[in-house]
XYZ file of C-alpha atoms in Angstrom:
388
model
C 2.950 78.125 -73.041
C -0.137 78.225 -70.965
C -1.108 74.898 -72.168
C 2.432 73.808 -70.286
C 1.664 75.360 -67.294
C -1.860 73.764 -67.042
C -0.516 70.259 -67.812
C 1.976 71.188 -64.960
C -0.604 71.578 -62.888
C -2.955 68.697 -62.956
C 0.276 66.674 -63.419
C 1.294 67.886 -59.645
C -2.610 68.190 -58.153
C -2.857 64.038 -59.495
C 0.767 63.221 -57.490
C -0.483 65.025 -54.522
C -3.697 63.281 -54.975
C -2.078 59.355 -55.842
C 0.574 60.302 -52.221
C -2.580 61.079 -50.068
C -5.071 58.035 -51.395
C -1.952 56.004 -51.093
C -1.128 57.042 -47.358
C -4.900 56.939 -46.695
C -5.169 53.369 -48.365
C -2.231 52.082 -46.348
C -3.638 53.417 -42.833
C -6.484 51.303 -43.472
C -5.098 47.946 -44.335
C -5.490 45.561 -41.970
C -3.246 44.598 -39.297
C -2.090 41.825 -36.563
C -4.542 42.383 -33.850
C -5.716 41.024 -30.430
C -9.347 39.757 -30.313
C -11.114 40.055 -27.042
C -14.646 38.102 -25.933
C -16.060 37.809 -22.558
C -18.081 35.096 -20.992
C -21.094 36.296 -19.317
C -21.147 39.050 -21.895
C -19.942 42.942 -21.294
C -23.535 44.082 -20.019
C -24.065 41.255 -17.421
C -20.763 41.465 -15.916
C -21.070 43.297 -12.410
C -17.899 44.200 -9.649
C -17.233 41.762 -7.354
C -19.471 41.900 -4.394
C -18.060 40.324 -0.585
C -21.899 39.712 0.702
C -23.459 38.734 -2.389
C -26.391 36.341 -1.958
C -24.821 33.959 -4.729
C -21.671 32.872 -5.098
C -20.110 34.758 -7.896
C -18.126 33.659 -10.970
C -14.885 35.021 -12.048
C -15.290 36.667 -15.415
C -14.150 34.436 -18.336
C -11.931 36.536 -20.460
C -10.405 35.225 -24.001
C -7.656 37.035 -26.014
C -7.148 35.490 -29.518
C -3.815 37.188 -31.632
C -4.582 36.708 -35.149
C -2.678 37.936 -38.044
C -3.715 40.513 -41.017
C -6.104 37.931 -42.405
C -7.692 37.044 -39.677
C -6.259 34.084 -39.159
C -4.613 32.658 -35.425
C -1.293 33.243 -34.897
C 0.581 29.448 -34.010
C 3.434 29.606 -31.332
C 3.024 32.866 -29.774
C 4.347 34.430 -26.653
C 0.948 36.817 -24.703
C 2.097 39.477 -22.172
C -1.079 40.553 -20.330
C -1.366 43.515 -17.688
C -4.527 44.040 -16.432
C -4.734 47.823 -15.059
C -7.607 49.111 -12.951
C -10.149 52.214 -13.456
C -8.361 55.147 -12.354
C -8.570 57.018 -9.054
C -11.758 58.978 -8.212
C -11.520 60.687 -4.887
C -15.321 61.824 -5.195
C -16.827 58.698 -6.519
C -14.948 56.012 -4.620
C -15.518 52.689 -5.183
C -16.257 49.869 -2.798
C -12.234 49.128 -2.839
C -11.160 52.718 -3.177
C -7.211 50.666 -2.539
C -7.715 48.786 -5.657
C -8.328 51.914 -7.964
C -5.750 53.038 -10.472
C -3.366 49.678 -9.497
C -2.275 46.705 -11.552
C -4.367 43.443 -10.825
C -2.724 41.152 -13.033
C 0.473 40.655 -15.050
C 1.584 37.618 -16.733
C 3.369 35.661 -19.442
C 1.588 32.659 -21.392
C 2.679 30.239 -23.890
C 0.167 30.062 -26.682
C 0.394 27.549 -29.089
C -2.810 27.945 -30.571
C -2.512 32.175 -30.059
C -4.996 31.985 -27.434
C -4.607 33.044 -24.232
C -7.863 32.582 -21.576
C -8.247 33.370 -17.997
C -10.545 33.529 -15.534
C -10.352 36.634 -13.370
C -12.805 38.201 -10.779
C -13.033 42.283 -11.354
C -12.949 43.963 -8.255
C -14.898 47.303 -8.457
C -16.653 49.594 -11.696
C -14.925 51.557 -14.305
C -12.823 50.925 -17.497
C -9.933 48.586 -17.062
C -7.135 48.864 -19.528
C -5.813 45.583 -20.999
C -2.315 46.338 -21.961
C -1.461 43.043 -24.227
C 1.951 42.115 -26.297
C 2.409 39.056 -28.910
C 5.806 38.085 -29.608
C 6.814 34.732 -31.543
C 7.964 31.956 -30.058
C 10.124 31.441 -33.321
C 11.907 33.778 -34.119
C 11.018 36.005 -36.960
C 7.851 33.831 -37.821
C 6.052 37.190 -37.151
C 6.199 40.469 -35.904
C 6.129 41.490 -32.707
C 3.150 44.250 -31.763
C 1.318 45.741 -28.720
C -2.327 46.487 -27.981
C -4.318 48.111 -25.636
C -8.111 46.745 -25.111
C -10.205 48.814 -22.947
C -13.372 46.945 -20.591
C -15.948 49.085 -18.920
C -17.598 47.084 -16.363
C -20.844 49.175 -14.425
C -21.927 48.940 -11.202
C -24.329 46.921 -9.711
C -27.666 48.443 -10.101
C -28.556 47.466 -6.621
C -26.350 50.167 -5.704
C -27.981 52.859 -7.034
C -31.004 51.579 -5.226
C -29.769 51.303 -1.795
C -28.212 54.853 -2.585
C -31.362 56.536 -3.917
C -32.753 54.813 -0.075
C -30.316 56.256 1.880
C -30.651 60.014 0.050
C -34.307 59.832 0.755
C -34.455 58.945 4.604
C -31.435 61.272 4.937
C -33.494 64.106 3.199
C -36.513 63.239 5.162
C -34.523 63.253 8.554
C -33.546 66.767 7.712
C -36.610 68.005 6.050
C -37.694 67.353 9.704
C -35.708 69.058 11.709
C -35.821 71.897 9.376
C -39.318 71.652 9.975
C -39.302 71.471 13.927
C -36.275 74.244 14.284
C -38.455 76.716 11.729
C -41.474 76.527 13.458
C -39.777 76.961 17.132
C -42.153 78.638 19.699
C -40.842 81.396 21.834
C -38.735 80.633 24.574
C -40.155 80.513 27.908
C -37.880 81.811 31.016
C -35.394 79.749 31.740
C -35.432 77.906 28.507
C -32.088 77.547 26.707
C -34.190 76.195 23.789
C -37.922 75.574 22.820
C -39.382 71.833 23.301
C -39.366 70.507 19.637
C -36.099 71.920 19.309
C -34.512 69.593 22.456
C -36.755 66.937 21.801
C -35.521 66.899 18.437
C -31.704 67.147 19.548
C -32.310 64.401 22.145
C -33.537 61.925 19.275
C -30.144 62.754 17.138
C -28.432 62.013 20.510
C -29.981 58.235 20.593
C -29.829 57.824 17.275
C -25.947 59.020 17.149
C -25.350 56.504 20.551
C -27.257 53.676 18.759
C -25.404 53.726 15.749
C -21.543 53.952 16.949
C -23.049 50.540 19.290
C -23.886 49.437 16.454
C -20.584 49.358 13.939
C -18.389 48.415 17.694
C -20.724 45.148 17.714
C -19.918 44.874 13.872
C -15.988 45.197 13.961
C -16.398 42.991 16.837
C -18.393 40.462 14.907
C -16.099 40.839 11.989
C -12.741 40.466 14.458
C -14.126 37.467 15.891
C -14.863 36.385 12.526
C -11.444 36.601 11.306
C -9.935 35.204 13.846
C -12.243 32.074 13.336
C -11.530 32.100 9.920
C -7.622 32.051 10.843
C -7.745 29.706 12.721
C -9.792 27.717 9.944
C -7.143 28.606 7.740
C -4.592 25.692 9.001
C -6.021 23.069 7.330
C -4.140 20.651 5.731
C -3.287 21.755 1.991
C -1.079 20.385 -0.639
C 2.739 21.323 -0.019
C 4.334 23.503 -2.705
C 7.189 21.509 -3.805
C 6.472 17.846 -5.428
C 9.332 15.077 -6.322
C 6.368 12.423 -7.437
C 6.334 9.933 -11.002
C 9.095 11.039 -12.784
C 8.176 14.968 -11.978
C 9.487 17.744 -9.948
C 6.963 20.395 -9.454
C 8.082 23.426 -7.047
C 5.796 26.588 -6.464
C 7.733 29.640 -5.058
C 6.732 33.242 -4.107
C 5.338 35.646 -1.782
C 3.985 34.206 0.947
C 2.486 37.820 2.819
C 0.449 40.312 0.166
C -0.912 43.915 0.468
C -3.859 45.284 -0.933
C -2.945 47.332 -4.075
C 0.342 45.506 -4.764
C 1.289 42.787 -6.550
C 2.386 39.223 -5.555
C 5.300 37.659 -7.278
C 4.543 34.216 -7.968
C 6.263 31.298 -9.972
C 5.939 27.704 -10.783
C 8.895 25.159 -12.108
C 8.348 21.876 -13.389
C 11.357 19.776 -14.267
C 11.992 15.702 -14.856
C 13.317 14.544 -11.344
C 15.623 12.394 -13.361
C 17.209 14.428 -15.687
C 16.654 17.890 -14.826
C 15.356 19.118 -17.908
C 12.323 21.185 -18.203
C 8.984 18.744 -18.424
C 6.267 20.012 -20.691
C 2.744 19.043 -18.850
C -0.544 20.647 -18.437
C -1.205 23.123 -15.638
C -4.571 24.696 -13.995
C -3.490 27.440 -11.789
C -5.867 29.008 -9.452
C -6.006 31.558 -6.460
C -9.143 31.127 -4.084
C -9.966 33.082 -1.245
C -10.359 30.983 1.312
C -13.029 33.104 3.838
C -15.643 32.341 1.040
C -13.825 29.489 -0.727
C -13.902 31.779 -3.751
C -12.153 31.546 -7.176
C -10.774 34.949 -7.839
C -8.272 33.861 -10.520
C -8.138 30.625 -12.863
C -5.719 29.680 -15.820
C -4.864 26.996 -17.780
C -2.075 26.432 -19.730
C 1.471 25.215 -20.176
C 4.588 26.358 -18.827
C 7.534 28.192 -20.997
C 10.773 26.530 -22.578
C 12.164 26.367 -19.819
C 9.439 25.130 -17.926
C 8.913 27.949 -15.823
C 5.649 29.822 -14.960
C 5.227 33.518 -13.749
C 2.406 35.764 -13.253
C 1.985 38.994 -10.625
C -1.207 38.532 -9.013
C -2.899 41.342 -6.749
C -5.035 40.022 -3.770
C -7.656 42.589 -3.361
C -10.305 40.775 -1.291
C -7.876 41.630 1.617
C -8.195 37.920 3.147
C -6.003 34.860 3.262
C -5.611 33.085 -0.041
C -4.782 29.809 -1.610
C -2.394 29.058 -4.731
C -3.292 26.277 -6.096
C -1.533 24.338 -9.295
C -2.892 20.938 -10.887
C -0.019 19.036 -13.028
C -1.506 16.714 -15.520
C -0.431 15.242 -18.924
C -0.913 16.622 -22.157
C -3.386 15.162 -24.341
C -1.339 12.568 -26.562
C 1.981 13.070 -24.481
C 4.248 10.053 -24.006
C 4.906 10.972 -20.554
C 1.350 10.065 -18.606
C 1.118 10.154 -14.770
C -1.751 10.711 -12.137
C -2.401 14.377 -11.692
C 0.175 16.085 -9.146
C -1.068 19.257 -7.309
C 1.153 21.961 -4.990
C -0.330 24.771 -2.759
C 0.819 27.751 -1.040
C -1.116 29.683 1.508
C -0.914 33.856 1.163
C -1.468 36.147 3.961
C -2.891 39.291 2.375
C -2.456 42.400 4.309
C -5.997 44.509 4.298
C -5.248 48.451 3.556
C -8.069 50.616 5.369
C -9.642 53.256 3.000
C -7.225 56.716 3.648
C -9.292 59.253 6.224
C -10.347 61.644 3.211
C -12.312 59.304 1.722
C -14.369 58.546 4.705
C -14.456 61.948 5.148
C -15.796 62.811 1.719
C -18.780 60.319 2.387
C -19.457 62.049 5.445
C -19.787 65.171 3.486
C -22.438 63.695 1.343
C -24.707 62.423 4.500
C -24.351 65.541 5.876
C -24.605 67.671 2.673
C -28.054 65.345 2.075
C -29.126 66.134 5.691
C -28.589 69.891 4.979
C -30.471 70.285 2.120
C -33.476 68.177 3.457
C -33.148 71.038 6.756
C -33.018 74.036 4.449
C -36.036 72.890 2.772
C -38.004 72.440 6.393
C -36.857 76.164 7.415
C -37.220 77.600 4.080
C -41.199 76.036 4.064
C -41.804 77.602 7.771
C -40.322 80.826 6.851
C -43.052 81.201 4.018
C -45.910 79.891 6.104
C -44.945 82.381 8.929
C -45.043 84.843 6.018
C -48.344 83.754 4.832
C -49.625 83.958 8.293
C -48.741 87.620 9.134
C -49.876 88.597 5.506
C -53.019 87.200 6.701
């Protein structure tokens, strides 16, 4: 009887066992994924940065769906968000509008499974890369969803200029903590000592010279703008096409905000029969102030020959949509390449009043600690001196 019971046992303890390798075995098999690279590489890619020296590249970024075996997935459908590092209210960035917002959403055709952009990344943090491969065919594959995560860092130049700033701010109230704590006694008709108004005067001229200062800036940049405006007029290419055999029309918003998305949409159709014309297209959005690629694609249009994307415009300045039409390699239908334009006025978004208000905190809180550190000294010298 007890050698029943046993054989029960390891008979149940080996089921449990089989279940639990089998469960563990199947979590591990491979599945349909989404392969990300970068071009310049993860570590070398910095924020976007409006005075750079050199003119910056948008980042190169490839998604490749491939199947349990690793191989590419032929006729696929890519859905690509692109969301922003979240919110910080005590770290802002240098487009504190731009955090925790969408910068990009689209839908590609990809023949080969591969989808590539070119896209400039506004500020530092992880962006989420929300990404969904359907078939073109139905039922050639299953649908599925990722999410891809990309940390960019910040510019080390940053942390120099802020590591600067900290120390003069220190030093400017290591100073005054210095002048204030060793104050002589007031003489009649003194409402202060002489370091200590000599030292309030010089925060006076500084304070006058400094607001001069940014209104000559904003005036500078105003003027600026309105140059640039003006500039802005030139002659582009229109955004609807009738020209060898093609019909290419570019529609959407023509006024942007910072933080929101533009709707955008191309159609390309034979002028003589209506039908939707498979060609090649390079779509690009440039900021025109610095004649800047922020946003580059190439690809094909949809079944229908139809193009969308949702595009966010966070440089705050007037931008340019620009498509190239040109034939497929091999195609029957060749024709000199066809280009459309659209001009976008993008609405800047001033940073909200807390946030300027939290960076004042930090000057100030870098000033106090640099004047406790001046009084605290002088109170221990006077110490040492009456010791004495």
């Amino acid at each position: 009887m007890k050698k029943y019971r046993l054989f029960g046992v390891i008979s149940a303890v080996c089921i449990v066992l089989s279940i639990l390798y089998s469960f563990v075995g199947n979590s591990q098999l491979p599945t349909s994924r989404v392969i990300l690279s970068t071009n310049p590489p993860l570590e070398r890619i910095l924020p976007f940065e409006a005075e750079a020296e050199k003119p910056q590249s948008p980042v190169t970024l490839t998604l490749q769906a491939v199947d349990a075996a690793g191989k590419s997935l032929a006729n696929a459908k890519i859905n690509l968000q692109i969301l922003t590092p979240p919110r910080n209210p005590w770290l802002t960035t240098d487009f504190p509008i731009v955090e925790g917002t969408k910068l990009l959403q689209m839908n590609a055709t990809a023949p080969d499974g591969k989808l590539e952009i070119q896209q400039m990344l506004p500020i530092r943090g992880n962006y989420q890369l929300l990404v969904k491969v359907s078939p073109l065919v139905a039922n050639t594959f299953a649908a599925y969803e990722q999410t891809l995560n990309l940390n960019i860092h910040e510019n080390p130049i940053k942390y120099k200029y802020f590591v600067a700033i900290a120390a003069i701010l220190l030093s400017l109230g290591l100073l005054g903590g210095w002048i204030i704590g060793g104050q002589e006694e007031l003489q009649q008709g003194e409402i202060a000592p002489q370091s200590v108004r000599l030292l309030l005067s010089a925060l006076t001229v500084v304070a006058i010279i400094t607001l001069i200062v940014i209104n000559i800036s904003a005036e500078v940049a105003e003027a600026h703008g309105s140059e640039h405006h003006s500039n802005s007029t030139e002659t582009i290419a229109p955004s609807f096409q009738k020209s060898q055999g093609l019909e290419i029309n570019l529609e959407g918003d023509k006024n942007a905000t910072v933080g929101k998305l533009a709707n955008l949409a191309l159609q390309v159709k034979d002028a003589a029969t209506g039908q939707p014309a498979n060609v090649a297209l390079q779509v690009k959005a440039i900021a025109t102030e610095h004649n800047l690629t922020v946003f580059d694609y190439k690809g094909i249009p949809d079944e229908q020959g139809k193009l969308t994307w949702l595009e966010q415009f966070f440089d705050g300045s007037p931008h340019k949509i620009e498509v190239e039409a040109t034939p497929l390699p091999g195609s029957s239908r060749q024709f000199i390449p066809v280009k459309v334009a659209q001009e976008v006025e993008v609405e800047a978004i001033a940073p909200p009043i807390y946030i300027r208000l939290i960076g004042l905190f930090y000057f100030t809180a870098f000033v106090g600690i640099g004047m406790a550190i001046g009084l605290l000294i002088q109170h221990r010298r006077k110490l040492q001196v009456r010791a004495n």
